[in-house]
mmCIF file of C-alpha atoms and ligand atoms in Angstrom:
data_model
loop_
_atom_site.group_PDB
_atom_site.id
_atom_site.type_symbol
_atom_site.label_atom_id
_atom_site.label_comp_id
_atom_site.label_asym_id
_atom_site.label_seq_id
_atom_site.Cartn_x
_atom_site.Cartn_y
_atom_site.Cartn_z
ATOM 1 C CA MET A 1 -4.595 28.719 -140.358
ATOM 2 C CA ARG A 2 -1.973 27.578 -137.846
ATOM 3 C CA LEU A 3 -2.893 27.049 -134.189
ATOM 4 C CA ASP A 4 -0.250 26.423 -131.523
ATOM 5 C CA ILE A 5 -1.472 25.331 -128.107
ATOM 6 C CA VAL A 6 0.724 25.785 -125.051
ATOM 7 C CA THR A 7 -0.317 23.079 -122.598
ATOM 8 C CA LEU A 8 0.972 20.762 -119.875
ATOM 9 C CA PHE A 9 -1.472 18.143 -121.199
ATOM 10 C CA PRO A 10 -0.924 17.778 -124.954
ATOM 11 C CA GLU A 11 -2.425 14.263 -124.891
ATOM 12 C CA MET A 12 -5.877 15.777 -124.291
ATOM 13 C CA PHE A 13 -6.050 17.351 -127.758
ATOM 14 C CA GLU A 14 -5.679 14.604 -130.345
ATOM 15 C CA PRO A 15 -8.890 12.728 -129.399
ATOM 16 C CA ILE A 16 -10.952 15.898 -129.861
ATOM 17 C CA LEU A 17 -9.177 17.975 -132.508
ATOM 18 C CA GLY A 18 -8.203 14.841 -134.459
ATOM 19 C CA ALA A 19 -11.775 13.576 -134.886
ATOM 20 C CA SER A 20 -14.737 14.371 -137.106
ATOM 21 C CA ILE A 21 -14.918 17.729 -138.893
ATOM 22 C CA LEU A 22 -11.784 19.074 -137.189
ATOM 23 C CA GLY A 23 -9.825 15.944 -138.123
ATOM 24 C CA ARG A 24 -10.905 16.354 -141.749
ATOM 25 C CA ALA A 25 -9.997 20.050 -141.702
ATOM 26 C CA ARG A 26 -6.466 19.116 -140.647
ATOM 27 C CA ALA A 27 -6.173 16.324 -143.245
ATOM 28 C CA ARG A 28 -7.203 18.817 -145.933
ATOM 29 C CA GLY A 29 -4.664 21.396 -144.752
ATOM 30 C CA LEU A 30 -7.272 23.941 -143.669
ATOM 31 C CA LEU A 31 -6.368 23.902 -139.976
ATOM 32 C CA ASP A 32 -2.858 22.966 -138.950
ATOM 33 C CA TRP A 33 -2.286 22.642 -135.189
ATOM 34 C CA GLY A 34 0.266 21.467 -132.685
ATOM 35 C CA CYS A 35 0.998 21.496 -128.957
ATOM 36 C CA VAL A 36 4.015 22.728 -127.063
ATOM 37 C CA ASN A 37 4.616 21.684 -123.463
ATOM 38 C CA PRO A 38 6.072 24.275 -121.028
ATOM 39 C CA ARG A 39 7.544 21.381 -119.041
ATOM 40 C CA TYR A 40 10.225 20.952 -121.711
ATOM 41 C CA PHE A 41 11.275 24.536 -121.070
ATOM 42 C CA SER A 42 11.605 24.195 -117.291
ATOM 43 C CA ARG A 43 15.112 24.915 -116.032
ATOM 44 C CA ASP A 44 14.516 22.848 -112.905
ATOM 45 C CA LYS A 45 16.053 19.361 -112.755
ATOM 46 C CA HIS A 46 12.654 17.885 -111.861
ATOM 47 C CA ARG A 47 10.999 19.835 -114.708
ATOM 48 C CA LYS A 48 8.956 21.794 -112.198
ATOM 49 C CA VAL A 49 6.540 24.318 -113.759
ATOM 50 C CA ASP A 50 4.608 25.518 -110.679
ATOM 51 C CA ASP A 51 5.374 27.081 -107.313
ATOM 52 C CA ARG A 52 3.694 28.594 -104.258
ATOM 53 C CA PRO A 53 2.342 32.168 -104.496
ATOM 54 C CA PHE A 54 4.370 34.938 -102.853
ATOM 55 C CA GLY A 55 2.390 36.426 -99.961
ATOM 56 C CA GLY A 56 0.799 33.073 -99.182
ATOM 57 C CA GLY A 57 -2.504 31.559 -100.160
ATOM 58 C CA PRO A 58 -3.754 28.196 -101.268
ATOM 59 C CA GLY A 59 -2.643 26.258 -104.335
ATOM 60 C CA MET A 60 0.171 26.571 -106.794
ATOM 61 C CA LEU A 61 0.845 29.001 -109.639
ATOM 62 C CA MET A 62 2.324 28.306 -113.036
ATOM 63 C CA MET A 63 5.763 29.926 -113.166
ATOM 64 C CA ALA A 64 6.391 32.645 -115.734
ATOM 65 C CA GLU A 65 9.576 31.347 -117.360
ATOM 66 C CA PRO A 66 8.520 27.895 -118.697
ATOM 67 C CA LEU A 67 5.285 29.389 -120.063
ATOM 68 C CA ALA A 68 7.068 32.343 -121.656
ATOM 69 C CA ALA A 69 9.754 30.122 -123.198
ATOM 70 C CA ALA A 70 7.081 27.802 -124.646
ATOM 71 C CA VAL A 71 5.190 30.766 -126.139
ATOM 72 C CA GLU A 72 8.401 32.234 -127.547
ATOM 73 C CA SER A 73 9.291 28.923 -129.197
ATOM 74 C CA VAL A 74 6.198 29.127 -131.427
ATOM 75 C CA ARG A 75 5.481 32.858 -131.641
ATOM 76 C CA ARG A 76 6.218 34.603 -134.946
ATOM 77 C CA GLN A 77 5.882 38.175 -136.061
ATOM 78 C CA GLY A 78 2.173 38.999 -136.124
ATOM 79 C CA SER A 79 1.049 35.973 -134.047
ATOM 80 C CA ARG A 80 -1.919 36.573 -131.790
ATOM 81 C CA VAL A 81 -1.212 35.130 -128.319
ATOM 82 C CA ILE A 82 -4.248 34.443 -126.128
ATOM 83 C CA LEU A 83 -4.373 33.148 -122.562
ATOM 84 C CA MET A 84 -7.408 30.979 -121.820
ATOM 85 C CA SER A 85 -8.785 32.376 -118.560
ATOM 86 C CA PRO A 86 -12.141 32.906 -116.826
ATOM 87 C CA GLN A 87 -11.046 36.542 -116.459
ATOM 88 C CA GLY A 88 -10.926 37.127 -120.204
ATOM 89 C CA ALA A 89 -13.362 38.628 -122.679
ATOM 90 C CA ARG A 90 -16.205 36.199 -123.381
ATOM 91 C CA LEU A 91 -16.104 34.046 -126.517
ATOM 92 C CA ASP A 92 -19.096 34.503 -128.818
ATOM 93 C CA ASP A 93 -19.849 33.941 -132.496
ATOM 94 C CA ARG A 94 -18.420 37.297 -133.524
ATOM 95 C CA LYS A 95 -15.161 36.616 -131.671
ATOM 96 C CA ALA A 96 -14.898 33.150 -133.271
ATOM 97 C CA ALA A 97 -15.276 34.719 -136.732
ATOM 98 C CA GLU A 98 -12.666 37.359 -135.876
ATOM 99 C CA LEU A 99 -10.169 34.705 -134.702
ATOM 100 C CA ALA A 100 -10.782 32.633 -137.834
ATOM 101 C CA ARG A 101 -9.368 35.532 -139.886
ATOM 102 C CA GLU A 102 -5.950 35.281 -138.183
ATOM 103 C CA SER A 103 -3.187 33.299 -139.855
ATOM 104 C CA HIS A 104 -1.471 32.240 -136.597
ATOM 105 C CA LEU A 105 -2.946 31.879 -133.130
ATOM 106 C CA VAL A 106 -1.214 30.769 -129.947
ATOM 107 C CA LEU A 107 -3.625 29.564 -127.239
ATOM 108 C CA VAL A 108 -2.055 29.353 -123.783
ATOM 109 C CA CYS A 109 -3.695 26.998 -121.272
ATOM 110 C CA GLY A 110 -3.346 27.874 -117.596
ATOM 111 C CA HIS A 111 -3.448 25.244 -114.866
ATOM 112 C CA TYR A 112 -3.210 24.919 -111.098
ATOM 113 C CA GLU A 113 -4.617 27.943 -109.250
ATOM 114 C CA GLY A 114 -3.456 30.439 -111.831
ATOM 115 C CA VAL A 115 -0.546 31.904 -113.703
ATOM 116 C CA ASP A 116 2.184 34.311 -112.570
ATOM 117 C CA GLU A 117 0.873 37.751 -113.583
ATOM 118 C CA ARG A 118 4.046 38.536 -115.540
ATOM 119 C CA ALA A 119 3.279 35.660 -117.892
ATOM 120 C CA VAL A 120 -0.333 36.865 -118.189
ATOM 121 C CA GLU A 121 1.030 40.224 -119.374
ATOM 122 C CA LEU A 122 3.143 38.466 -121.992
ATOM 123 C CA CYS A 123 -0.055 37.259 -123.683
ATOM 124 C CA GLY A 124 -1.760 39.967 -125.675
ATOM 125 C CA GLU A 125 -5.232 39.106 -124.375
ATOM 126 C CA GLU A 126 -7.300 36.756 -122.206
ATOM 127 C CA LEU A 127 -10.288 34.790 -123.442
ATOM 128 C CA SER A 128 -13.028 33.049 -121.431
ATOM 129 C CA ILE A 129 -15.616 30.539 -122.611
ATOM 130 C CA GLY A 130 -18.057 31.393 -119.824
ATOM 131 C CA ASP A 131 -18.515 32.504 -116.247
ATOM 132 C CA TYR A 132 -17.394 29.314 -114.520
ATOM 133 C CA VAL A 133 -13.972 28.013 -113.591
ATOM 134 C CA LEU A 134 -12.520 24.954 -115.320
ATOM 135 C CA THR A 135 -9.627 22.947 -113.888
ATOM 136 C CA GLY A 136 -7.474 24.164 -116.769
ATOM 137 C CA GLY A 137 -7.581 26.037 -120.050
ATOM 138 C CA GLU A 138 -7.437 22.888 -122.239
ATOM 139 C CA LEU A 139 -11.173 22.330 -122.693
ATOM 140 C CA ALA A 140 -11.611 26.058 -123.303
ATOM 141 C CA ALA A 141 -8.875 26.003 -125.993
ATOM 142 C CA MET A 142 -10.642 23.086 -127.697
ATOM 143 C CA VAL A 143 -13.934 24.983 -127.661
ATOM 144 C CA VAL A 144 -12.199 27.962 -129.287
ATOM 145 C CA ALA A 145 -10.535 25.704 -131.887
ATOM 146 C CA ASP A 146 -13.870 24.093 -132.762
ATOM 147 C CA ALA A 147 -15.818 27.351 -132.930
ATOM 148 C CA LEU A 148 -13.297 29.049 -135.192
ATOM 149 C CA ALA A 149 -12.510 26.001 -137.360
ATOM 150 C CA ARG A 150 -16.088 25.868 -138.617
ATOM 151 C CA LYS A 151 -15.699 29.486 -139.758
ATOM 152 C CA LEU A 152 -12.683 28.671 -141.959
ATOM 153 C CA PRO A 153 -13.514 28.603 -145.664
ATOM 154 C CA GLY A 154 -14.034 25.047 -146.896
ATOM 155 C CA VAL A 155 -14.315 23.372 -143.472
ATOM 156 C CA LEU A 156 -18.088 22.920 -143.569
ATOM 157 C CA LYS A 157 -19.613 21.224 -146.587
ATOM 158 C CA LYS A 158 -21.642 24.170 -147.776
ATOM 159 C CA GLU A 159 -19.460 27.264 -147.791
ATOM 160 C CA ASP A 160 -22.193 29.403 -146.317
ATOM 161 C CA ALA A 161 -23.513 26.896 -143.756
ATOM 162 C CA ALA A 162 -21.782 28.628 -140.834
ATOM 163 C CA GLU A 163 -23.285 31.988 -141.801
ATOM 164 C CA SER A 164 -26.898 30.914 -142.020
ATOM 165 C CA GLU A 165 -26.877 29.263 -138.604
ATOM 166 C CA SER A 166 -27.717 30.422 -135.116
ATOM 167 C CA PHE A 167 -26.073 33.606 -133.852
ATOM 168 C CA ALA A 168 -24.478 34.714 -137.147
ATOM 169 C CA SER A 169 -27.887 36.157 -138.077
ATOM 170 C CA GLY A 170 -28.571 37.290 -134.509
ATOM 171 C CA LEU A 171 -31.377 34.700 -134.326
ATOM 172 C CA LEU A 172 -31.512 31.053 -133.301
ATOM 173 C CA ASP A 173 -31.959 28.325 -135.912
ATOM 174 C CA PHE A 174 -35.383 27.604 -137.364
ATOM 175 C CA PRO A 175 -36.708 24.117 -136.552
ATOM 176 C CA GLN A 176 -35.763 21.373 -139.031
ATOM 177 C CA TYR A 177 -37.247 17.969 -139.779
ATOM 178 C CA THR A 178 -36.315 14.829 -141.683
ATOM 179 C CA ARG A 179 -38.038 11.511 -142.414
ATOM 180 C CA PRO A 180 -40.443 10.115 -141.380
ATOM 181 C CA ARG A 181 -43.104 12.695 -142.141
ATOM 182 C CA VAL A 182 -45.165 11.532 -139.157
ATOM 183 C CA TRP A 183 -43.274 10.371 -136.066
ATOM 184 C CA ARG A 184 -45.078 9.216 -132.901
ATOM 185 C CA GLY A 185 -48.149 10.990 -134.145
ATOM 186 C CA ARG A 186 -46.341 14.306 -134.668
ATOM 187 C CA GLU A 187 -46.427 15.792 -138.142
ATOM 188 C CA VAL A 188 -43.895 17.906 -139.978
ATOM 189 C CA PRO A 189 -45.288 21.403 -140.819
ATOM 190 C CA GLU A 190 -47.200 21.227 -144.118
ATOM 191 C CA VAL A 191 -45.498 24.262 -145.686
ATOM 192 C CA LEU A 192 -42.198 22.335 -145.956
ATOM 193 C CA PHE A 193 -43.782 20.069 -148.578
ATOM 194 C CA SER A 194 -45.235 22.926 -150.612
ATOM 195 C CA GLY A 195 -42.252 23.223 -152.965
ATOM 196 C CA ASP A 196 -42.732 27.020 -152.737
ATOM 197 C CA HIS A 197 -39.253 28.265 -151.776
ATOM 198 C CA ALA A 198 -40.323 31.811 -150.948
ATOM 199 C CA LYS A 199 -43.075 30.534 -148.686
ATOM 200 C CA ILE A 200 -40.705 28.123 -146.961
ATOM 201 C CA ALA A 201 -38.118 30.878 -146.449
ATOM 202 C CA ALA A 202 -40.780 33.171 -144.947
ATOM 203 C CA TRP A 203 -41.960 30.382 -142.611
ATOM 204 C CA ARG A 204 -38.380 29.735 -141.523
ATOM 205 C CA ARG A 205 -37.757 33.418 -140.761
ATOM 206 C CA ARG A 206 -40.925 33.567 -138.657
ATOM 207 C CA ALA A 207 -40.074 30.293 -136.878
ATOM 208 C CA ALA A 208 -36.521 31.495 -136.128
ATOM 209 C CA ARG A 209 -37.857 34.715 -134.617
ATOM 210 C CA ALA A 210 -40.429 32.808 -132.545
ATOM 211 C CA ALA A 211 -37.768 30.347 -131.278
ATOM 212 C CA THR A 212 -35.474 33.229 -130.348
ATOM 213 C CA ARG A 213 -38.272 35.070 -128.518
ATOM 214 C CA ARG A 214 -39.121 31.926 -126.559
ATOM 215 C CA LYS A 215 -35.645 30.569 -125.777
ATOM 216 C CA ARG A 216 -33.273 33.560 -125.882
ATOM 217 C CA PRO A 217 -35.193 36.861 -125.607
ATOM 218 C CA ASP A 218 -31.894 38.549 -124.671
ATOM 219 C CA LEU A 219 -30.659 38.054 -128.271
ATOM 220 C CA LEU A 220 -33.626 39.977 -129.682
ATOM 221 C CA ALA A 221 -33.149 42.755 -127.140
ATOM 222 C CA ARG A 222 -29.493 43.010 -128.152
ATOM 223 C CA GLN A 223 -30.430 43.202 -131.841
ATOM 224 C CA VAL A 224 -32.817 46.076 -131.134
ATOM 225 C CA GLN A 225 -30.131 47.909 -129.145
ATOM 226 C CA GLU A 226 -27.553 47.438 -131.892
ATOM 227 C CA SER A 227 -29.867 48.634 -134.653
ATOM 228 C CA ARG A 228 -30.687 51.743 -132.551
ATOM 229 C CA ARG A 229 -26.967 52.410 -132.123
ATOM 230 C CA SER A 230 -26.345 52.147 -135.859
ATOM 231 C CA VAL A 231 -28.919 54.839 -136.809
HETATM 232 N N1 ADE B 301 -9.686 28.323 -117.592
HETATM 233 C C1 ADE B 301 -10.408 28.015 -116.496
HETATM 234 N N2 ADE B 301 -11.669 28.395 -116.625
HETATM 235 C C2 ADE B 301 -11.798 28.953 -117.877
HETATM 236 C C3 ADE B 301 -12.870 29.535 -118.603
HETATM 237 N N3 ADE B 301 -14.089 29.629 -118.086
HETATM 238 N N4 ADE B 301 -12.610 29.996 -119.825
HETATM 239 C C4 ADE B 301 -11.378 29.934 -120.340
HETATM 240 N N5 ADE B 301 -10.326 29.399 -119.710
HETATM 241 C C5 ADE B 301 -10.524 28.909 -118.476
#
């Protein structure tokens, strides 16, 4: 998959997307990404990319033309262009999986107080990572890149690791333990040493349901609603 990020702050990305699992995914050719800076497309002699809003009001807006020109420099036929914005549809596991099936994504990061509405319209959709306002779309774009990268085939060690985890199943993860068997007086559940795979799987299903009920009862309620809708 190819990811192009339109941002005034390209230097923010390498330390995050270049490290760890995402860094390895790029080295192995599974996720190819790059940044394009709207400032290079500014027609102003000072490379200005923002201006005051018509009608007054506080703050500055990103101008339409440098953003549009940056998007157009990377957009191809069939590219999906997404503006990172708190006004967008909310990112969740399903959305991450859907985005991971695209071959080319363009993530546009807003800054200042907002973006000229005509440039918003140029993007096919808006995407939010939660109901709070960040100083810019960069961190949100990195969250999207991380969430979808781990859905790409071959990125995680076990092909199916992403599927068996939290949310993909509609439940949270079951609790997991490693050595030592007793730590600060607390023991690992006995069943995990039984060697009986069916019994362990049944315990894990029960534990996942119990964790979900305790920590995120809204997920169980949603599952019930969805199964009712599908009958
Ligand atoms: N830009 C600013 N806040 C944001 C958010 N919550 N999600 C996505 N992009 C944003």
